Coordinates of C-alpha atoms and ligand atoms in Angstrom, one line a residue:
M1 CA 272.8 112.7 52.8
L2 CA 271.0 115.8 51.6
R3 CA 268.3 117.1 54.0
I4 CA 265.1 118.5 52.5
A5 CA 262.6 120.4 54.7
L6 CA 258.9 119.7 54.1
Q7 CA 255.8 121.0 55.7
S8 CA 254.9 118.7 58.5
K9 CA 251.2 119.1 58.0
G10 CA 249.0 121.5 56.1
R11 CA 248.2 122.3 52.6
L12 CA 251.6 121.5 51.0
H13 CA 252.3 118.3 53.0
D14 CA 250.6 115.7 50.9
E15 CA 251.5 117.2 47.5
S16 CA 255.2 117.6 48.5
L17 CA 255.3 113.9 49.5
S18 CA 253.4 112.8 46.3
L19 CA 255.7 114.8 44.1
L20 CA 258.8 113.1 45.7
Q21 CA 257.0 109.7 45.4
S22 CA 256.2 110.4 41.7
I23 CA 259.9 110.8 41.0
G24 CA 260.8 107.6 42.7
I25 CA 261.8 108.9 46.2
R26 CA 260.1 106.8 48.9
L27 CA 260.2 108.3 52.4
D28 CA 259.7 106.0 55.4
E29 CA 256.2 106.4 56.5
Q30 CA 257.0 106.9 60.2
K31 CA 254.4 109.6 60.6
R32 CA 255.3 110.8 64.1
T33 CA 259.0 111.4 63.5
F34 CA 260.4 114.8 62.4
L35 CA 263.1 113.2 60.3
S36 CA 262.8 110.3 57.8
K37 CA 265.3 108.9 55.4
A38 CA 264.5 107.9 51.8
R39 CA 264.9 104.2 51.2
N40 CA 266.4 104.5 47.7
F41 CA 267.8 108.0 47.4
D42 CA 270.5 109.9 49.3
I43 CA 267.9 112.2 50.9
E44 CA 266.3 112.7 54.3
A45 CA 263.2 114.7 55.0
L46 CA 262.9 117.1 57.9
Y47 CA 259.2 118.0 58.7
M48 CA 258.7 121.5 59.9
R49 CA 256.1 124.3 60.0
D50 CA 256.2 126.1 56.8
D51 CA 257.1 129.4 58.5
D52 CA 260.4 128.0 59.5
I53 CA 261.4 126.4 56.2
P54 CA 262.9 129.4 54.4
Q55 CA 265.3 130.3 57.2
L56 CA 266.3 126.7 57.8
V57 CA 267.4 126.4 54.2
A58 CA 269.0 129.9 54.2
A59 CA 271.0 128.9 57.3
G60 CA 271.9 125.5 55.7
T61 CA 270.4 123.3 58.5
A62 CA 268.3 121.9 55.6
R63 CA 269.9 122.1 52.2
L64 CA 266.7 122.0 50.3
G65 CA 263.0 122.8 51.1
I66 CA 259.5 122.8 49.6
V67 CA 257.5 125.8 50.6
G68 CA 255.1 128.5 49.3
L69 CA 256.9 131.3 47.4
N70 CA 254.8 133.6 49.7
E71 CA 256.7 132.4 52.8
V72 CA 260.1 132.8 51.0
E73 CA 259.2 136.4 50.0
E74 CA 257.8 137.3 53.4
K75 CA 260.8 136.0 55.3
G76 CA 263.2 137.6 52.9
A77 CA 265.2 134.4 52.9
D78 CA 268.4 134.4 50.9
V79 CA 267.9 131.1 49.0
D80 CA 267.9 129.9 45.4
I81 CA 264.5 129.2 43.9
A82 CA 265.4 126.0 42.1
A83 CA 262.0 125.1 40.6
R84 CA 258.4 126.1 40.6
L85 CA 256.4 123.1 41.4
G86 CA 252.9 123.8 40.0
F87 CA 250.9 123.1 43.1
G88 CA 249.8 125.2 46.1
G89 CA 248.8 128.0 43.8
C90 CA 247.3 131.1 45.5
R91 CA 247.6 134.8 45.6
I92 CA 247.9 137.5 48.3
S93 CA 245.3 140.2 47.7
L94 CA 243.9 143.3 49.2
A95 CA 240.2 143.0 50.1
I96 CA 237.7 145.5 51.4
P97 CA 234.1 145.4 52.7
K98 CA 231.9 144.5 49.7
G99 CA 229.6 147.5 50.0
D100 CA 232.5 150.0 49.6
T101 CA 233.2 151.7 46.3
Y102 CA 236.7 151.1 45.1
E103 CA 238.4 153.4 42.6
G104 CA 242.0 152.6 43.1
L105 CA 244.8 152.3 45.7
D106 CA 244.1 155.8 47.1
Y107 CA 241.3 154.0 49.0
F108 CA 243.9 152.6 51.4
N109 CA 245.4 156.0 52.5
G110 CA 244.8 156.5 56.2
K111 CA 243.3 153.0 56.6
R112 CA 244.3 150.1 58.7
I113 CA 245.0 146.8 56.9
A114 CA 245.2 143.5 58.8
T115 CA 247.6 140.8 57.5
S116 CA 250.0 137.9 58.3
Y117 CA 252.3 139.2 55.5
P118 CA 253.5 142.6 56.8
N119 CA 256.7 142.6 54.8
I120 CA 255.2 141.9 51.4
L121 CA 252.4 144.4 52.2
S122 CA 254.7 147.2 53.4
K123 CA 256.9 146.8 50.3
F124 CA 253.8 147.1 48.1
L125 CA 252.5 150.1 50.0
K126 CA 255.8 151.9 49.8
E127 CA 256.2 151.2 46.1
N128 CA 252.8 152.7 45.5
R129 CA 253.3 155.6 48.0
I130 CA 250.3 154.6 50.1
D131 CA 250.2 155.6 53.7
A132 CA 248.3 152.9 55.6
R133 CA 248.7 151.3 59.0
I134 CA 249.6 147.5 59.0
E135 CA 247.9 145.5 61.8
V136 CA 249.7 142.1 62.1
I137 CA 247.6 139.1 63.0
T138 CA 248.6 135.5 62.5
G139 CA 245.3 133.8 62.0
S140 CA 241.7 134.4 60.8
V141 CA 242.7 137.7 59.1
E142 CA 239.4 137.7 57.2
I143 CA 237.4 138.5 60.4
A144 CA 239.5 141.7 61.1
P145 CA 237.1 144.2 59.5
A146 CA 234.0 142.8 61.2
A147 CA 235.9 142.7 64.5
G148 CA 236.8 146.4 64.1
I149 CA 240.6 145.6 64.0
S150 CA 241.0 147.1 60.5
E151 CA 239.1 148.5 57.5
A152 CA 240.8 146.2 55.0
I153 CA 242.8 143.0 54.8
F154 CA 245.7 141.6 52.9
D155 CA 245.5 137.9 52.8
I156 CA 245.8 134.6 50.8
V157 CA 243.0 134.0 48.3
S158 CA 242.6 130.9 46.2
S159 CA 238.9 130.6 45.3
G160 CA 237.7 133.8 47.0
S161 CA 234.9 132.0 48.9
T162 CA 236.3 132.8 52.3
L163 CA 236.2 136.5 51.4
V164 CA 232.7 136.4 50.2
S165 CA 231.4 134.6 53.3
N166 CA 233.0 137.4 55.4
G167 CA 231.4 140.2 53.4
L168 CA 234.6 141.2 51.6
K169 CA 235.7 141.6 48.0
E170 CA 239.1 141.3 46.4
V171 CA 240.3 144.6 44.9
E172 CA 244.0 144.2 44.2
K173 CA 246.0 141.0 43.5
V174 CA 249.4 141.8 44.8
F175 CA 251.5 138.6 44.9
E176 CA 251.1 135.3 43.0
S177 CA 252.4 132.2 44.7
E178 CA 252.9 128.5 44.3
A179 CA 255.0 125.8 46.0
V180 CA 258.7 126.1 45.1
L181 CA 261.8 124.0 45.6
I182 CA 264.3 126.1 47.4
A183 CA 268.0 125.5 47.8
N184 CA 270.8 126.8 50.1
R185 CA 273.1 129.1 48.2
T186 CA 276.3 127.2 49.1
L187 CA 275.6 123.6 48.0
D188 CA 278.8 121.6 47.4
T189 CA 279.4 119.6 44.3
G190 CA 277.9 116.4 45.6
E191 CA 274.8 118.2 46.9
R192 CA 274.5 120.0 43.6
E193 CA 274.5 116.7 41.7
I194 CA 271.6 115.4 43.9
L195 CA 269.7 118.6 43.3
D196 CA 270.3 118.3 39.5
E197 CA 269.0 114.7 39.5
L198 CA 265.9 115.9 41.5
L199 CA 265.3 118.7 39.0
F200 CA 265.7 116.4 36.0
R201 CA 263.1 114.0 37.5
T202 CA 260.7 116.7 38.6
D203 CA 260.8 118.3 35.2
S204 CA 259.7 115.0 33.6
S205 CA 256.9 114.7 36.0
L206 CA 255.8 118.4 35.6
N207 CA 256.1 118.1 31.8
S208 CA 253.4 115.4 31.7
R209 CA 250.9 117.5 33.7
G210 CA 247.8 118.3 31.7
K211 CA 248.9 116.0 28.8
K212 CA 247.4 112.7 27.5
Y213 CA 248.7 110.0 25.2
I214 CA 246.3 109.4 22.3
L215 CA 246.2 106.6 19.8
M216 CA 243.8 105.7 17.1
N217 CA 243.2 103.9 13.8
I218 CA 243.0 106.1 10.8
P219 CA 242.4 105.6 7.1
T220 CA 245.8 106.1 5.4
G221 CA 244.2 108.7 3.1
S222 CA 243.4 110.9 6.2
L223 CA 246.9 110.6 7.7
D224 CA 248.3 114.0 6.6
E225 CA 245.2 115.8 7.9
A226 CA 245.4 113.9 11.2
I227 CA 249.1 114.9 11.7
R228 CA 248.1 118.5 11.1
I229 CA 245.5 118.2 13.9
L230 CA 247.9 116.4 16.3
P231 CA 251.4 118.0 16.4
A232 CA 253.6 115.8 18.5
M233 CA 256.9 116.3 20.3
R234 CA 258.9 115.5 17.2
S235 CA 256.5 113.9 14.9
P236 CA 253.6 111.4 15.6
T237 CA 254.3 107.7 15.5
V238 CA 252.6 106.0 12.5
M239 CA 252.3 102.2 12.3
P240 CA 250.6 100.1 9.5
L241 CA 247.7 98.0 10.5
A242 CA 247.1 94.4 9.2
T243 CA 244.1 95.8 7.3
E244 CA 245.1 97.4 4.0
G245 CA 244.5 101.2 3.8
W246 CA 244.6 101.8 7.6
C247 CA 247.3 102.8 10.1
S248 CA 247.6 103.5 13.8
L249 CA 248.6 107.0 14.9
H250 CA 250.1 107.8 18.3
S251 CA 250.7 111.2 19.8
V252 CA 250.6 113.4 22.9
V253 CA 247.9 116.0 23.3
D254 CA 247.1 118.8 25.8
E255 CA 244.1 117.8 27.9
S256 CA 242.6 121.3 27.3
S257 CA 242.3 120.7 23.6
L258 CA 241.6 116.9 23.7
W259 CA 237.8 116.9 22.9
E260 CA 238.1 119.5 20.2
K261 CA 240.8 117.4 18.5
V262 CA 238.8 114.1 19.0
K263 CA 235.9 115.7 17.1
L264 CA 238.1 116.8 14.2
L265 CA 239.8 113.3 14.1
K266 CA 236.5 111.5 14.1
A267 CA 235.3 113.7 11.2
I268 CA 238.2 112.5 9.1
G269 CA 237.5 108.8 9.9
A270 CA 239.5 108.1 13.0
E271 CA 238.3 105.0 14.9
G272 CA 239.1 103.2 18.1
I273 CA 240.5 106.3 19.8
L274 CA 242.3 105.5 23.1
V275 CA 243.3 108.2 25.5
V276 CA 245.8 107.2 28.1
D277 CA 247.2 108.9 31.2
L278 CA 250.9 110.0 31.0
D279 CA 253.2 109.7 34.0
K280 CA 256.5 111.2 32.8
I281 CA 257.8 113.0 29.7
I282 CA 261.5 112.9 29.5
L283 CA 262.6 115.4 26.8
Ligands
LIG301 P1 252.0 125.6 59.2 O1 251.3 124.8 60.3 O2 253.0 124.7 58.5 O3 252.6 126.9 59.6 P2 250.0 127.2 57.8 O4 248.7 127.1 58.5 O5 250.9 128.4 57.9 O6 250.9 125.8 58.1 P3 248.8 126.2 55.3 O7 247.4 126.8 55.5 O8 249.0 124.8 55.4 O9 249.9 127.0 56.2 O10 249.3 126.8 53.9 C1 250.6 126.5 53.4 C2 250.8 127.2 52.1 O11 249.8 126.7 51.1 C3 250.6 128.7 52.1 O12 251.7 129.4 52.6 C4 250.4 129.0 50.6 O13 251.6 129.0 49.9 C5 249.7 127.7 50.1 N1 248.2 127.9 49.9 C6 247.5 127.5 48.7 N2 246.2 127.8 48.8 C7 246.0 128.4 50.0 C8 244.9 128.9 50.6 N3 243.7 128.8 50.1 N4 245.0 129.3 51.9 C9 246.2 129.3 52.5 N5 247.3 128.9 51.9 C10 247.3 128.4 50.7
LIG302 MG1 252.6 128.6 58.7

């Protein structure tokens, strides 16, 4: 039984569980317990605060964990980053009062910076030879300048709206983060096999993100042109239709270029275009 530490509640909780569910791992929904076993996979989940997950995995109490890369870096935990999971994206940035002029990192010399990430910040300041004082606070960092605790802050930003509503502006993006799957460094062979299976399934789920399956009817004369518009994984699937001179073309397309391609395909005679959600792509 391989134990995986997950955030008990908070921003990563739901997506961690839905990722596991999307790869066929169903955890018992006993909400109030801190441990739950998967019904159909040799795994049990341990629900913890995200702050504790990196050390638990480094120490081996949990063999795997899903947590923000920012927490792993801040705690300096000695773990393997087995996969980036593509959710929980954010950055840790330096922000200052919005009325101040900013011409570069020199701004921070002699200033106080409030943060919940003192280790990441002090490493950054040292690398850039900036002499600032770090004020550690664990919550509501964005109010520190207004409260007279500091002149600047170093905090998590995703959309930036919290900064704006506190009269601050982001001036340096220091650390990019997302949720990661971490692993203890001393997995035995059996544990490694379970991790490899998890990674294989996760990949197939992540590969399908942002992609759509597209199928359409196309006049045979336009087929070569359509294939140029729609490169597929190997090559598009082409099937004859009962009507002479027409065929059906199937392929996978990036959602970001979907509408542009649909326009081009319609212009060369494509009809009955269907766009279908994709769940897994197993390469
Ligand atoms: P816990 O109770 O588990 O200690 P928390 O309050 O420390 O939770 P959350 O706010 O739930 O943490 O955030 C968990 C992680 O989500 C962060 O460490 C970060 O990696 C990621 N994240 C993504 N976007 C944001 C955001 N806008 N603000 C904060 N964290 C974010
Ligand atoms: Mg926390």
